[in-house]
Short mmCIF file of C-alpha atoms and ligand atoms in Angstrom, two decimals:
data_model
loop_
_atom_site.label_atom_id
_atom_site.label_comp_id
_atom_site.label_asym_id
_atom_site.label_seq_id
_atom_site.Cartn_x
_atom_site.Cartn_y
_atom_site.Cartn_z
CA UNK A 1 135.90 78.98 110.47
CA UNK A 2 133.13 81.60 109.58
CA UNK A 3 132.49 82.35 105.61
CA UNK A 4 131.61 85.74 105.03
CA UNK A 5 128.24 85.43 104.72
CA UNK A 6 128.25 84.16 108.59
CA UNK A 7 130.51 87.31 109.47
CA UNK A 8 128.18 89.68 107.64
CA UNK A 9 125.22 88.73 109.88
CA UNK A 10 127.76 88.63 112.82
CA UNK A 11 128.35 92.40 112.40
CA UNK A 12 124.92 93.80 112.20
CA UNK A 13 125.07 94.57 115.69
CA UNK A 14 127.98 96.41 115.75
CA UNK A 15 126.70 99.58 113.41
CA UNK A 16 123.36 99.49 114.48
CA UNK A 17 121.40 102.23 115.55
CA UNK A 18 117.53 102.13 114.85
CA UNK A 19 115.37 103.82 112.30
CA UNK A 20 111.90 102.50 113.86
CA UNK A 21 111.88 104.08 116.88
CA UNK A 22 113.93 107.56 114.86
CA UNK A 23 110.48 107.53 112.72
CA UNK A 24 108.13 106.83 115.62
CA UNK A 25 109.84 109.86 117.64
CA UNK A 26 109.30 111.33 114.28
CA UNK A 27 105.76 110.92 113.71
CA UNK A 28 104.86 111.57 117.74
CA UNK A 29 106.26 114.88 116.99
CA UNK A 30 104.60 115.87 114.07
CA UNK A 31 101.06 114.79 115.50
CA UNK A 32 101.79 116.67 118.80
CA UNK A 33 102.95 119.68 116.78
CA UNK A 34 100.05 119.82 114.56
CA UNK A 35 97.66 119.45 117.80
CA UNK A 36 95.92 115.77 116.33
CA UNK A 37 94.63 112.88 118.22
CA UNK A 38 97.21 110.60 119.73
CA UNK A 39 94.93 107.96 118.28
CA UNK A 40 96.44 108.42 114.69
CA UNK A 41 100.04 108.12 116.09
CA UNK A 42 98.75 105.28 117.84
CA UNK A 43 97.21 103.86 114.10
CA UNK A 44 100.47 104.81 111.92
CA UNK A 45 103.19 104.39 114.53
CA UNK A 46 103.17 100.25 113.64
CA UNK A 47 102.79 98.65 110.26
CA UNK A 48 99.42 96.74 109.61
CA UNK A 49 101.64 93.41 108.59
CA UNK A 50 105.06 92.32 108.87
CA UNK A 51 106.47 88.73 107.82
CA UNK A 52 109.99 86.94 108.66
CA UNK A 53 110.81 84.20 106.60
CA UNK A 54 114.01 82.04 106.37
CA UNK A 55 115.70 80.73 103.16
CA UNK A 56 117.59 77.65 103.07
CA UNK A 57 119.76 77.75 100.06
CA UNK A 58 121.86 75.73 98.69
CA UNK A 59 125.64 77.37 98.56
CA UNK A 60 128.16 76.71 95.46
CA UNK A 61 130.27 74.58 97.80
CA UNK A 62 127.18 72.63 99.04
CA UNK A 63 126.21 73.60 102.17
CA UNK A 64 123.00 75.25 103.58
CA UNK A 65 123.08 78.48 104.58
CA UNK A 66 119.53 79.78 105.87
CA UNK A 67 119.07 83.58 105.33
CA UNK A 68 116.61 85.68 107.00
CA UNK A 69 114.36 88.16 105.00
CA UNK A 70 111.61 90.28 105.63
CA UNK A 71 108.50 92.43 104.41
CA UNK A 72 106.65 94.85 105.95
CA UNK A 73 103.32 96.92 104.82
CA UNK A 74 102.42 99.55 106.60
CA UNK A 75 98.86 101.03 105.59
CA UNK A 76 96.81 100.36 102.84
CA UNK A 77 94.05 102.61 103.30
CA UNK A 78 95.15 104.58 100.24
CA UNK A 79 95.99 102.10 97.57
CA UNK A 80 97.87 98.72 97.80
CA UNK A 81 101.31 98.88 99.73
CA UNK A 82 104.29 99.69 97.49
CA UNK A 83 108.64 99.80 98.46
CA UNK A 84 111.90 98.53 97.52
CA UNK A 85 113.88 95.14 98.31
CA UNK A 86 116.98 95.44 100.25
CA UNK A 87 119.69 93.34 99.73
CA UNK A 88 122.53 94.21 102.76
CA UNK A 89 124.12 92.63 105.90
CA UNK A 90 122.58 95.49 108.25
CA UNK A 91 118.78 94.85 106.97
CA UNK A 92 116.92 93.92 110.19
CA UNK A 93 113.28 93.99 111.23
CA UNK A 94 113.04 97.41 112.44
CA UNK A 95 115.09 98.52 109.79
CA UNK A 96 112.53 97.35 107.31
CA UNK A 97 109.11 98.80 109.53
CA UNK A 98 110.60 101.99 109.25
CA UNK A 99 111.83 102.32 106.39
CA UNK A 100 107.78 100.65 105.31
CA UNK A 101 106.30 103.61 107.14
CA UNK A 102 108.72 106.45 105.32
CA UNK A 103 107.11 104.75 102.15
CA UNK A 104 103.57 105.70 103.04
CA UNK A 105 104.66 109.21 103.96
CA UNK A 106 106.18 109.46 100.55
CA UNK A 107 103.50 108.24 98.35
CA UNK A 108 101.60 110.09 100.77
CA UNK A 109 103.06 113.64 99.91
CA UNK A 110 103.77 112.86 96.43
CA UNK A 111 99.29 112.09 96.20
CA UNK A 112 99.94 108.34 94.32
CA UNK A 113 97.76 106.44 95.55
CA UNK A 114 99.38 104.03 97.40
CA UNK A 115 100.76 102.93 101.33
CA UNK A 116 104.02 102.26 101.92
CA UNK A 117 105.81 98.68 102.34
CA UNK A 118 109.89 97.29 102.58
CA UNK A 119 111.40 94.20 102.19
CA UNK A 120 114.91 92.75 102.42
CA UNK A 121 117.21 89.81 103.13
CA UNK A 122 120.46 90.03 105.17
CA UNK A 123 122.87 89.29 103.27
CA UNK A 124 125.92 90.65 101.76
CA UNK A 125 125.22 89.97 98.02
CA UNK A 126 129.24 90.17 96.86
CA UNK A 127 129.68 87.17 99.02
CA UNK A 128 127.90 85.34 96.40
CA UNK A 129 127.64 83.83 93.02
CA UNK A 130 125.21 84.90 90.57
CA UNK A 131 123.88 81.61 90.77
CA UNK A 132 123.60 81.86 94.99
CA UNK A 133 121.98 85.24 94.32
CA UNK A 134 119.61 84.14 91.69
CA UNK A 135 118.55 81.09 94.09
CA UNK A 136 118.23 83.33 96.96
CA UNK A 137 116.39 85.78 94.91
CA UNK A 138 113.73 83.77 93.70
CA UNK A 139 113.03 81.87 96.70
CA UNK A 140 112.25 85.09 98.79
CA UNK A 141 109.93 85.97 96.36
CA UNK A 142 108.07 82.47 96.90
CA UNK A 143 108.19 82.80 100.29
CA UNK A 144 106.48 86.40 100.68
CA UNK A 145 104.17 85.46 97.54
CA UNK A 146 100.79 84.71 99.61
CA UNK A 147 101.18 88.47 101.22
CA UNK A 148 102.47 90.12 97.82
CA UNK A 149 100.12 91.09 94.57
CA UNK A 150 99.53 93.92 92.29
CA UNK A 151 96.34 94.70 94.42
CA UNK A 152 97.79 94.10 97.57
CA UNK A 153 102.11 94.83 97.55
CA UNK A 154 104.25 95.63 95.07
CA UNK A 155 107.87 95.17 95.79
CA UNK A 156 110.66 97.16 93.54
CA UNK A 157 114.41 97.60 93.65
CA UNK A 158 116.50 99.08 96.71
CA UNK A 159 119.97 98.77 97.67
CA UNK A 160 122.28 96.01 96.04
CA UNK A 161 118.78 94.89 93.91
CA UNK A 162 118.86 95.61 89.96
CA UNK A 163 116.54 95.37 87.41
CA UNK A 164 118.30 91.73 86.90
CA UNK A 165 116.97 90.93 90.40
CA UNK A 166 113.85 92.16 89.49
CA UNK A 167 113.63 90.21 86.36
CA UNK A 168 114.24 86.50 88.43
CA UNK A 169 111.60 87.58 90.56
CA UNK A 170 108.85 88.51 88.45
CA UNK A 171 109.65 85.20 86.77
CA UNK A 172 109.76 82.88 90.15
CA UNK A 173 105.94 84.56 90.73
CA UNK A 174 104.52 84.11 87.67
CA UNK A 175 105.76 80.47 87.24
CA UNK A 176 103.71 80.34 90.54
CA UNK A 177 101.07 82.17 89.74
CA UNK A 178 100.58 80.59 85.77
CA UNK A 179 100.31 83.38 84.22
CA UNK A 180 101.93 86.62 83.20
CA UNK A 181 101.64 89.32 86.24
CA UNK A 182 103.84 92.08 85.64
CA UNK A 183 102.23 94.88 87.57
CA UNK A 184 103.35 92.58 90.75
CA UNK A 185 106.50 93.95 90.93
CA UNK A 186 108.29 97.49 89.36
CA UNK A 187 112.10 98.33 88.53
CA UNK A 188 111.83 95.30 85.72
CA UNK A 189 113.40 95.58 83.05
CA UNK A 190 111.78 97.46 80.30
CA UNK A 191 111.43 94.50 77.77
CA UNK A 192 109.42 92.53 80.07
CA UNK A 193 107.39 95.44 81.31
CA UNK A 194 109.54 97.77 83.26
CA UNK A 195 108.93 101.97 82.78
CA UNK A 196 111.51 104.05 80.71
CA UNK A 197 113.00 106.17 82.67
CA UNK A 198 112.77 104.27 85.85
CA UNK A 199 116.44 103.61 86.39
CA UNK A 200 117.35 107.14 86.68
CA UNK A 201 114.33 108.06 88.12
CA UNK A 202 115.14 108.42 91.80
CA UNK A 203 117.94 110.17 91.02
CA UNK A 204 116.26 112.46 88.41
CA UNK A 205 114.14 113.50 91.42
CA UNK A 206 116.66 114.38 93.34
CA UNK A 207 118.09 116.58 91.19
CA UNK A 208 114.96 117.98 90.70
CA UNK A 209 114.27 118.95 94.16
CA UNK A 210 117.65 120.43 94.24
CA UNK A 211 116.97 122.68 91.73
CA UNK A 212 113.62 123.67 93.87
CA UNK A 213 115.42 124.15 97.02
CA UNK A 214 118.94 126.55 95.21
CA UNK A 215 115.66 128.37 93.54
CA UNK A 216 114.69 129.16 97.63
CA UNK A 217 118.26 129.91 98.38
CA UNK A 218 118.75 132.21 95.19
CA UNK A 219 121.57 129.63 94.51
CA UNK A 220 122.62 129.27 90.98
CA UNK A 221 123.04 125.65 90.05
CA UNK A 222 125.53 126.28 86.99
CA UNK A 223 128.66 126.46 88.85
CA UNK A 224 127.84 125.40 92.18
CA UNK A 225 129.44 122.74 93.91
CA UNK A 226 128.77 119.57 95.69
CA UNK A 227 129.73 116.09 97.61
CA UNK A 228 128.04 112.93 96.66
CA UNK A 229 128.02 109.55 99.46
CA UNK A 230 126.96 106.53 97.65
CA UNK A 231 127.48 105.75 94.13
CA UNK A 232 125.18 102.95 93.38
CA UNK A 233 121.82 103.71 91.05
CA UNK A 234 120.62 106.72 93.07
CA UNK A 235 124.25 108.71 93.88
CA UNK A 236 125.40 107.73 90.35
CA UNK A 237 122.03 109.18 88.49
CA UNK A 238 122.06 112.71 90.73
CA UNK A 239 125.68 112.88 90.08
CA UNK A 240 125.09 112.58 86.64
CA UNK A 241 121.65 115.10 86.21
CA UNK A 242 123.84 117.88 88.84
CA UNK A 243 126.72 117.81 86.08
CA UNK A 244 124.01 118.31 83.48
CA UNK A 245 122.94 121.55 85.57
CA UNK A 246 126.56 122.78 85.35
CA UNK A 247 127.35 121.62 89.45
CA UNK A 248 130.96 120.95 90.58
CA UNK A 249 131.07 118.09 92.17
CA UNK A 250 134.27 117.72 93.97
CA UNK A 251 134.07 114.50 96.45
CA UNK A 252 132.22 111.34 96.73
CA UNK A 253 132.90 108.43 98.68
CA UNK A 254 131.10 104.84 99.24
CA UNK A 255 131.61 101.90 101.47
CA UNK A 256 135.28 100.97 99.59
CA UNK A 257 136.79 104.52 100.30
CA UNK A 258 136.53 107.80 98.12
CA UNK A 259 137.75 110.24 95.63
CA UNK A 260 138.18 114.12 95.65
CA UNK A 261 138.90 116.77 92.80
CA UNK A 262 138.54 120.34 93.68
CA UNK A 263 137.99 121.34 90.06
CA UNK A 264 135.51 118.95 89.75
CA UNK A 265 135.14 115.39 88.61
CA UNK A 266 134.59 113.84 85.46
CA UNK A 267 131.26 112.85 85.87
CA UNK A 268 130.62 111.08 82.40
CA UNK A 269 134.46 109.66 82.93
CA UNK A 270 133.80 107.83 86.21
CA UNK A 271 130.79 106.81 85.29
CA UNK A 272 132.30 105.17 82.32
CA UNK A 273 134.99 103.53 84.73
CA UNK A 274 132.27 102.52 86.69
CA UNK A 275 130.50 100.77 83.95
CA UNK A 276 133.52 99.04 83.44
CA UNK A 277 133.16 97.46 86.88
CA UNK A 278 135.70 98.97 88.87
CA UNK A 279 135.45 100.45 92.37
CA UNK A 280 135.44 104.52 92.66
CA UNK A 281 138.22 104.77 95.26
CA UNK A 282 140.41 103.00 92.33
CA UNK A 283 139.63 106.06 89.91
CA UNK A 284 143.13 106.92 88.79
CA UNK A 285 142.48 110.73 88.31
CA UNK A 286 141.65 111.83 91.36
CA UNK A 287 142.94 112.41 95.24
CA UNK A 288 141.56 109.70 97.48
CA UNK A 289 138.76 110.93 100.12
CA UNK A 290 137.18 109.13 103.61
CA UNK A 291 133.49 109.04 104.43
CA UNK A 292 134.48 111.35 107.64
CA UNK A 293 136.56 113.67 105.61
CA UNK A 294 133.55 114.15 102.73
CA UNK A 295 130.81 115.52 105.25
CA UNK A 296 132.77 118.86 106.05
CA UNK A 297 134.38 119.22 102.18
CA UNK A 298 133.71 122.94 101.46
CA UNK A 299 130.55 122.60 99.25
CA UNK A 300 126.84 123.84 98.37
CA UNK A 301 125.31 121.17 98.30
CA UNK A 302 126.09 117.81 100.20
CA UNK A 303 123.53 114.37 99.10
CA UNK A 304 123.80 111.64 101.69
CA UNK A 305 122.96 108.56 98.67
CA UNK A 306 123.88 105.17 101.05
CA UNK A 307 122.38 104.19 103.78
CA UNK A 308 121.10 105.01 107.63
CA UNK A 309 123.17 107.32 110.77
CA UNK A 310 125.44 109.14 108.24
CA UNK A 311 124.71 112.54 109.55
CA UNK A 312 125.09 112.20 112.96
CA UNK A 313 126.53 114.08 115.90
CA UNK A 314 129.64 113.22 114.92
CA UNK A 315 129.59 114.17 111.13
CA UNK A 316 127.28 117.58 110.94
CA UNK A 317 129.20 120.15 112.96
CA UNK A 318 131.68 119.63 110.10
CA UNK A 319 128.82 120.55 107.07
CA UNK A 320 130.10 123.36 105.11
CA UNK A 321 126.79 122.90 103.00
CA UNK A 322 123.96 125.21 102.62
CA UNK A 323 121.62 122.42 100.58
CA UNK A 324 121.61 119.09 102.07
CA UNK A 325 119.70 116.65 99.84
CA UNK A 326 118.58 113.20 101.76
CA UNK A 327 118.36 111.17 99.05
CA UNK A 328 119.12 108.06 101.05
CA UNK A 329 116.35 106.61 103.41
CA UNK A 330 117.01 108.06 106.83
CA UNK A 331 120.70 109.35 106.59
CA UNK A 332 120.44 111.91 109.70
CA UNK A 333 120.28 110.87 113.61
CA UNK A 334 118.04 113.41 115.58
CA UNK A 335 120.83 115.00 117.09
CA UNK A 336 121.98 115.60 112.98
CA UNK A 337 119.04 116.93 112.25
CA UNK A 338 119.55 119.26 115.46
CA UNK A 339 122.62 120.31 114.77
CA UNK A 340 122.02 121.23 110.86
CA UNK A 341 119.00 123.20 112.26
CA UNK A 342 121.38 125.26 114.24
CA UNK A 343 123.31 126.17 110.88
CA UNK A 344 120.15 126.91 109.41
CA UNK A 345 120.75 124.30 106.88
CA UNK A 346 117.90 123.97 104.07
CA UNK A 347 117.54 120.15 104.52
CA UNK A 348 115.73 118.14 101.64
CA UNK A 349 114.11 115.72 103.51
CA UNK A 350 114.47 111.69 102.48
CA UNK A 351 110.35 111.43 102.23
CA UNK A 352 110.44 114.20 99.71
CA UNK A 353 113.89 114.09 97.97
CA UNK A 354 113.93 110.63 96.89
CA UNK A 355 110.10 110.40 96.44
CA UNK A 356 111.10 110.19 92.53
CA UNK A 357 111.68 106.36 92.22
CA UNK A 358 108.11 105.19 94.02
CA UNK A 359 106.55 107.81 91.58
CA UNK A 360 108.13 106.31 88.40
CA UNK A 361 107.60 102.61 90.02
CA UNK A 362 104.00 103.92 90.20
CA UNK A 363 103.95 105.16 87.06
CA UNK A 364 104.78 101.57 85.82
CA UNK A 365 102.25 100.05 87.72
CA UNK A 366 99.93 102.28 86.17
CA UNK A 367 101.28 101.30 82.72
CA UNK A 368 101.10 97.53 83.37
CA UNK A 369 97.49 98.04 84.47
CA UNK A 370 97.08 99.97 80.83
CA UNK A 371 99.13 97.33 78.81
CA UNK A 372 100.07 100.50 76.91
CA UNK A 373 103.77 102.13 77.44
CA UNK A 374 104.95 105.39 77.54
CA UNK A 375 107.48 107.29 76.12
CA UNK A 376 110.55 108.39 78.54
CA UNK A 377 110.17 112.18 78.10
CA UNK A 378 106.29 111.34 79.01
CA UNK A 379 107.53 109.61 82.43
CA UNK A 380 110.29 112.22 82.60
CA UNK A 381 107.65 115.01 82.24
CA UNK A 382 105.07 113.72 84.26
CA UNK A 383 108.07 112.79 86.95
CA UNK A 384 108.72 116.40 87.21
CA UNK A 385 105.27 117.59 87.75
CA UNK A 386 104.75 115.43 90.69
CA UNK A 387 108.00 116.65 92.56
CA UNK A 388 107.99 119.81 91.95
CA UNK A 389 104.36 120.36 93.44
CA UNK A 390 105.05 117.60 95.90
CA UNK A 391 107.84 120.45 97.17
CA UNK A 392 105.92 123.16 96.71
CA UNK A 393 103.53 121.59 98.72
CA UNK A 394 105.74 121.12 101.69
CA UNK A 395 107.41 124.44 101.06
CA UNK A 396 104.33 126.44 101.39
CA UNK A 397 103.83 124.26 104.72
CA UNK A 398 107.23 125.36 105.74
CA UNK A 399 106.59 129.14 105.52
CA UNK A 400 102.74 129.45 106.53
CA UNK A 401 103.46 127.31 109.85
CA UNK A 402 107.41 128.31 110.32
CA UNK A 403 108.46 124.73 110.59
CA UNK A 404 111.49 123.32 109.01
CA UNK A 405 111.23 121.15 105.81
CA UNK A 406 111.31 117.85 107.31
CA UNK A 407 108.07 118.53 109.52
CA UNK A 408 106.39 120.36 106.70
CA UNK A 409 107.20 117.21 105.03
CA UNK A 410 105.80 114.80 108.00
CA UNK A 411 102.84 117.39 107.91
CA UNK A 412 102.00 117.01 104.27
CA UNK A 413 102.38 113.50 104.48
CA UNK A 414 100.25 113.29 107.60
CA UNK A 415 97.61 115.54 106.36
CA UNK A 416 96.89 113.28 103.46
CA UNK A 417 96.87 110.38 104.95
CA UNK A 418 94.32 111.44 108.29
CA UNK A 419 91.80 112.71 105.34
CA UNK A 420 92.38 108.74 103.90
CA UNK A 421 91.49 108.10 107.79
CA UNK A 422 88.68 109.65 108.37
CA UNK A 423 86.85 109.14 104.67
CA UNK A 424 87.33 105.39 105.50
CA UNK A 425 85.56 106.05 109.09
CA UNK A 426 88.93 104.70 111.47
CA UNK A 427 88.52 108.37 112.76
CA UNK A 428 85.78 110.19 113.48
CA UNK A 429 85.46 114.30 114.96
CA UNK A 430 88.97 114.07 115.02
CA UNK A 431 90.96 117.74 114.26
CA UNK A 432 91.41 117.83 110.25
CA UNK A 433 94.04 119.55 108.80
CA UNK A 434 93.52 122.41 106.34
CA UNK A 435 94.80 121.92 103.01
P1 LIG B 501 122.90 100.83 95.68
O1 LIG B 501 123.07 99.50 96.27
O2 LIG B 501 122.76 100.95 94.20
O3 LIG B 501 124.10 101.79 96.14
C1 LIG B 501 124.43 101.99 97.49
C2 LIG B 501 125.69 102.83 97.59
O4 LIG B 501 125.93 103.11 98.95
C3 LIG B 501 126.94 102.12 97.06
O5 LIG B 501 127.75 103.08 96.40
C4 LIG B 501 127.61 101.63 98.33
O6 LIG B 501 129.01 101.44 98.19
C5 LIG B 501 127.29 102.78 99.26
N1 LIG B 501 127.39 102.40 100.67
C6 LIG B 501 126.88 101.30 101.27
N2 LIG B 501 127.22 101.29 102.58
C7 LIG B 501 127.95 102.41 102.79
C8 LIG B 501 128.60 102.95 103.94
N3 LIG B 501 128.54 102.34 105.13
N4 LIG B 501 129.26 104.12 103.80
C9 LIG B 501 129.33 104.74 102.59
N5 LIG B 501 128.75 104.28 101.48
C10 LIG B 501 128.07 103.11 101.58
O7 LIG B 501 121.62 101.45 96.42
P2 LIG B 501 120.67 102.63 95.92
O8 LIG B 501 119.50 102.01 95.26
O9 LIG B 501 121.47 103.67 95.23
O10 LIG B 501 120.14 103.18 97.32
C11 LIG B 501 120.86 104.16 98.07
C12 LIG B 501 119.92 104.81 99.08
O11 LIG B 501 118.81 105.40 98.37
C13 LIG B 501 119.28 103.84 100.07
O12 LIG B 501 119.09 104.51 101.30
C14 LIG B 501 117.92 103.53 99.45
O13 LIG B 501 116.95 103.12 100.40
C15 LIG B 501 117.59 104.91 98.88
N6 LIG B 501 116.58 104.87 97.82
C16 LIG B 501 116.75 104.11 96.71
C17 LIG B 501 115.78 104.14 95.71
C18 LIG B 501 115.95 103.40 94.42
O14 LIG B 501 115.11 103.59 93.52
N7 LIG B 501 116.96 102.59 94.24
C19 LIG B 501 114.62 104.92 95.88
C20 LIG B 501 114.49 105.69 97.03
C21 LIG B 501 115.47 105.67 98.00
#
C-alpha cells in the first residue's frame, strides 16, 4: 500500500507544467527585444551549478524513505547566490533552475548585490512529524553544505519552510562547521540572528508595489477591493498591510478550498483563526469559494500568493481585475500573460512584486556581516526605498520603450546584470543598455 509521502511524489506528474523553459522563452524574448547578443541568453539561460541529493531518513514507524532535494545557483557574478527552500510534492529540478534564475533577475532589479539560487525537497511536509521534518531538515542542509556559505549561497525560507526550519538548519551547519555562522542562511529567527521585519517582509512589498501601481491607475486604495490565493506567510502578510490601506478584500482561497464575503473579510479575525491553527475554508463567517471561482470574483485587485500555472488560459478570460499583483513565483502561463495583455491588465510582475523578502533576507545578511541589528521601522524604511525605486525603475522602462511591465521588468533586470557582464570581461563590444 502507498503512504502518502509515496503518493505525493506519485502525483508530481500529473500538475506539471514547466517554469524553466516559461523563463528561458522569457529571457530569449527580452534579449531579442532589446536587440543584445544571443551570447548573454546563451550565458543566463542555464544556472552555473545545480546539485541533486537524496535523503534517507528514518520514518516514525521505522522505515526508510529516501527523499530527493535540490539546489540550484544561477550566477554569481554580482554577489554570492541567494533564494528560498521549498518544501512541496511538485518541487522538481526545473522547477528549482527557474525559479534560481527569477532570483537573479530580482536581486538584479532591486540593485542588492547578489545572484539568484533555489532549493527544495519533494515532499509533502503535513505527511510528517515534527520529528520526520526536523530529521529531513537538517540532513538536506548537510548534504548541500560543501556548495552553500555566506560567501558563496545563502538559502532562506519558501513555501511550507518557517523560521523554525530555518532555525534546525542554521544549527545542523554550524555543528558542522564549529562555529557560529549565521549570515549562512536568512529567515532565522530573530533571537539567533534573524532581521525584524523579515516575516512580513515579502508581503510588506507587495503591498507596497500595489500602492505604486493604483498610484498609475489613479486607483484609490481606501476602499478598493481585492481577491487573495494563498494564505501562507506571503498571502497572509499582503492581506493584512491591504486592510491597513483600507482594501476590501472579499475572496481568498488556498489548496483546502476558500472563503468569500462581499463586504469584506475580517482580516485581523481570520488571521486570528488562523493562528489558532485552523484551515481558512473552515472560517465560520463566511460563504465558501473555489480556486476557479476566485480568479473572475468582481475585484480591483487580484494577488496570485501560491504557487506556479494559476493564471492560465483557462483562469484569465474570467479576471475582472484591473491590478494583478504576482506575488507568487511564476503564477501566469504565457498564454495568461497573453490574454491579461488583451484586457490591458496592469500586471505586477513576480520579479518585482515579491522582490521584498530577498531584500529584507539581504538586509539580514548585511546585519550578520555587521554583528549590529536594526530596528524594524529601519528595515521597514529602508524596505520601502528599495521597492519603490525598484518600480519606478521598471515603470519608467515601461513608458520610454512602450513595453508592458513584465519586460520592463526582464529589461531592468537584464540591463544590470549585462553591465555585471561586461565589467567582469565574459562580454566584450557587446550592445550596452542605457540606463
Ligand atoms: P506558504 O507555504 O507559507 O503558503 C503557501 C500557500 O499557498 C498556502 O496557503 C497553501 O495552501 C497555498 N497553496 C498551495 N498549493 C496551492 C494550490 N494548488 N492552489 C491554491 N493554493 C495553494 O508559502 P509562501 O512562503 O507564502 O509562498 C507563496 C508564494 O510566494 C510561492 O510562490 C513562493 O515562491 C513565493 N515567495 C515567497 C517568499 C517568502 O519570503 N516566503 C518570497 C518571495 C516569493
Amino acid at each position: 500500500m502507498k503512504s502518502n509521502i509515496d503518493k505525493a511524489e506519485a502525483d508530481i506528474t500529473t500538475h506539471y507544467k514547466n517554469p524553466y523553459e516559461i523563463v528561458q522563452e522569457l529571457l530569449q524574448e527580452s534579449i531579442q527585444t532589446l536587440g543584445l547578443n544571443e551570447n548573454i541568453y546563451h550565458i543566463l539561460k542555464k544556472p552555473m551549478r545545480v546539485l541533486e541529493v537524496s535523503i534517507p531518513i528514518r520514518l516514525d514507524n521505522g522505515r526508510i524513505h529516501n527523499f530527493t532535494g535540490y539546489r540550484s545557483q544561477h550566477l554569481d557574478i554580482l554577489g554570492p547566490t541567494k533564494g528560498g527552500i521549498r518544501f512541496h510534492p511538485d518541487v522538481n529540478m526545473d522547477e528549482v533552475k527557474a525559479l534560481s534564475i527569477w532570483m537573479s533577475l530580482k536581486s538584479a532589479i532591486l540593485d542588492l548585490p547578489l545572484g539568484g539560487g533555489k532549493g527544495g525537497i519533494i515532499v509533502d511536509p503535513s505527511a510528517l512529524s515534527k520529528r520526520e521534518l526536523e530529521t529531513l531538515s537538517r540532513a538536506y542542509i548537510e548534504k548541500i553544505t560543501p556548495i552553500i556559505g555566506p560567501q558563496k549561497d545563502i538559502p532562506a525560507p519558501d513555501m511550507n519552510t518557517s523560521p523554525e526550519v530555518m532555525g534546525w538548519m542554521i544549527d545542523e551547519y554550524d555543528k558542522l562547521r564549529g562555529y557560529n555562522i549565521p549570515g549562512m542562511l536568512t529567515g532565522k529567527p530573530v533571537i539567533i540572528g534573524g532581521s525584524q521585519g523579515r516575516l512580513a517582509a515579502t508581503g510588506r512589498g507587495v503591498a507596497i508595489t500595489i500602492q505604486e501601481a493604483a498610484n498609475v491607475l489613479g486607483m484609490e486604495m481606501n476602499g478598493a477591493t481585492a481577491a487573495l490565493q494563498g494564505f501562507g506567510n506571503v498571502g497572509s502578510m499582503t492581506a493584512k498591510f491591504l486592510h491597513d490601506l483600507g482594501v476590501k478584500i472579499t475572496g481568498i482561497t488556498n489548496a483546502h478550498g476558500g472563503i468569500f464575503d462581499q463586504d469584506g473579510l475580517d482580516i485581523p479575525d481570520l488571521l486570528e483563526f488562523v493562528k489558532k491553527g485552523n484551515r481558512i475554508h473552515t472560517y465560520p463567517k463566511a460563504a465558501p469559494l473555489t480556486n476557479e471561482d476566485l480568479f473572475g470574483l468582481p475585484v480591483d485587485i487580484l494577488i496570485p500568493a501560491a504557487v506556479e500555472n494559476q493564471i492560465t488560459k483557462n483562469t484569465a478570460p474570467a479576471i475582472q481585475a484591473k491590478i494583478v499583483a504576482e506575488a507568487a513565483n511564476g503564477p501566469t502561463t504565457p498564454q495568461g500573460d497573453e490574454i491579461m495583455e488583451q484586457k490591458d491588465i496592469f500586471v505586477i510582475p513576480d520579479i518585482l512584486c515579491n522582490a521584498g523578502g530577498v531584500t529584507v533576507s539581504y538586509f539580514e545578511w548585511v546585519q550578520n556581516a555587521m554583528n549590529y541589528y536594526w530596528k524594524e521601522e529601519e528595515v521597514n524604511q529602508k524596505l520601502t526605498e528599495k521597492m519603490t525605486a525598484g518600480f519606478q525603475q521598471v515603470l519608467a522602462i515601461r513608458e520610454q520603450k512602450q513595453m508592458r511591465m513584465r519586460q520592463a521588468a526582464y529589461t531592468a533586470g537584464i540591463r544590470h546584470i549585462v553591465k555585471a557582464l561586461h565589467a567582469r570581461g565574459w562580454i566584450e563590444n557587446e550592445k550596452m543598455l542605457e540606463g
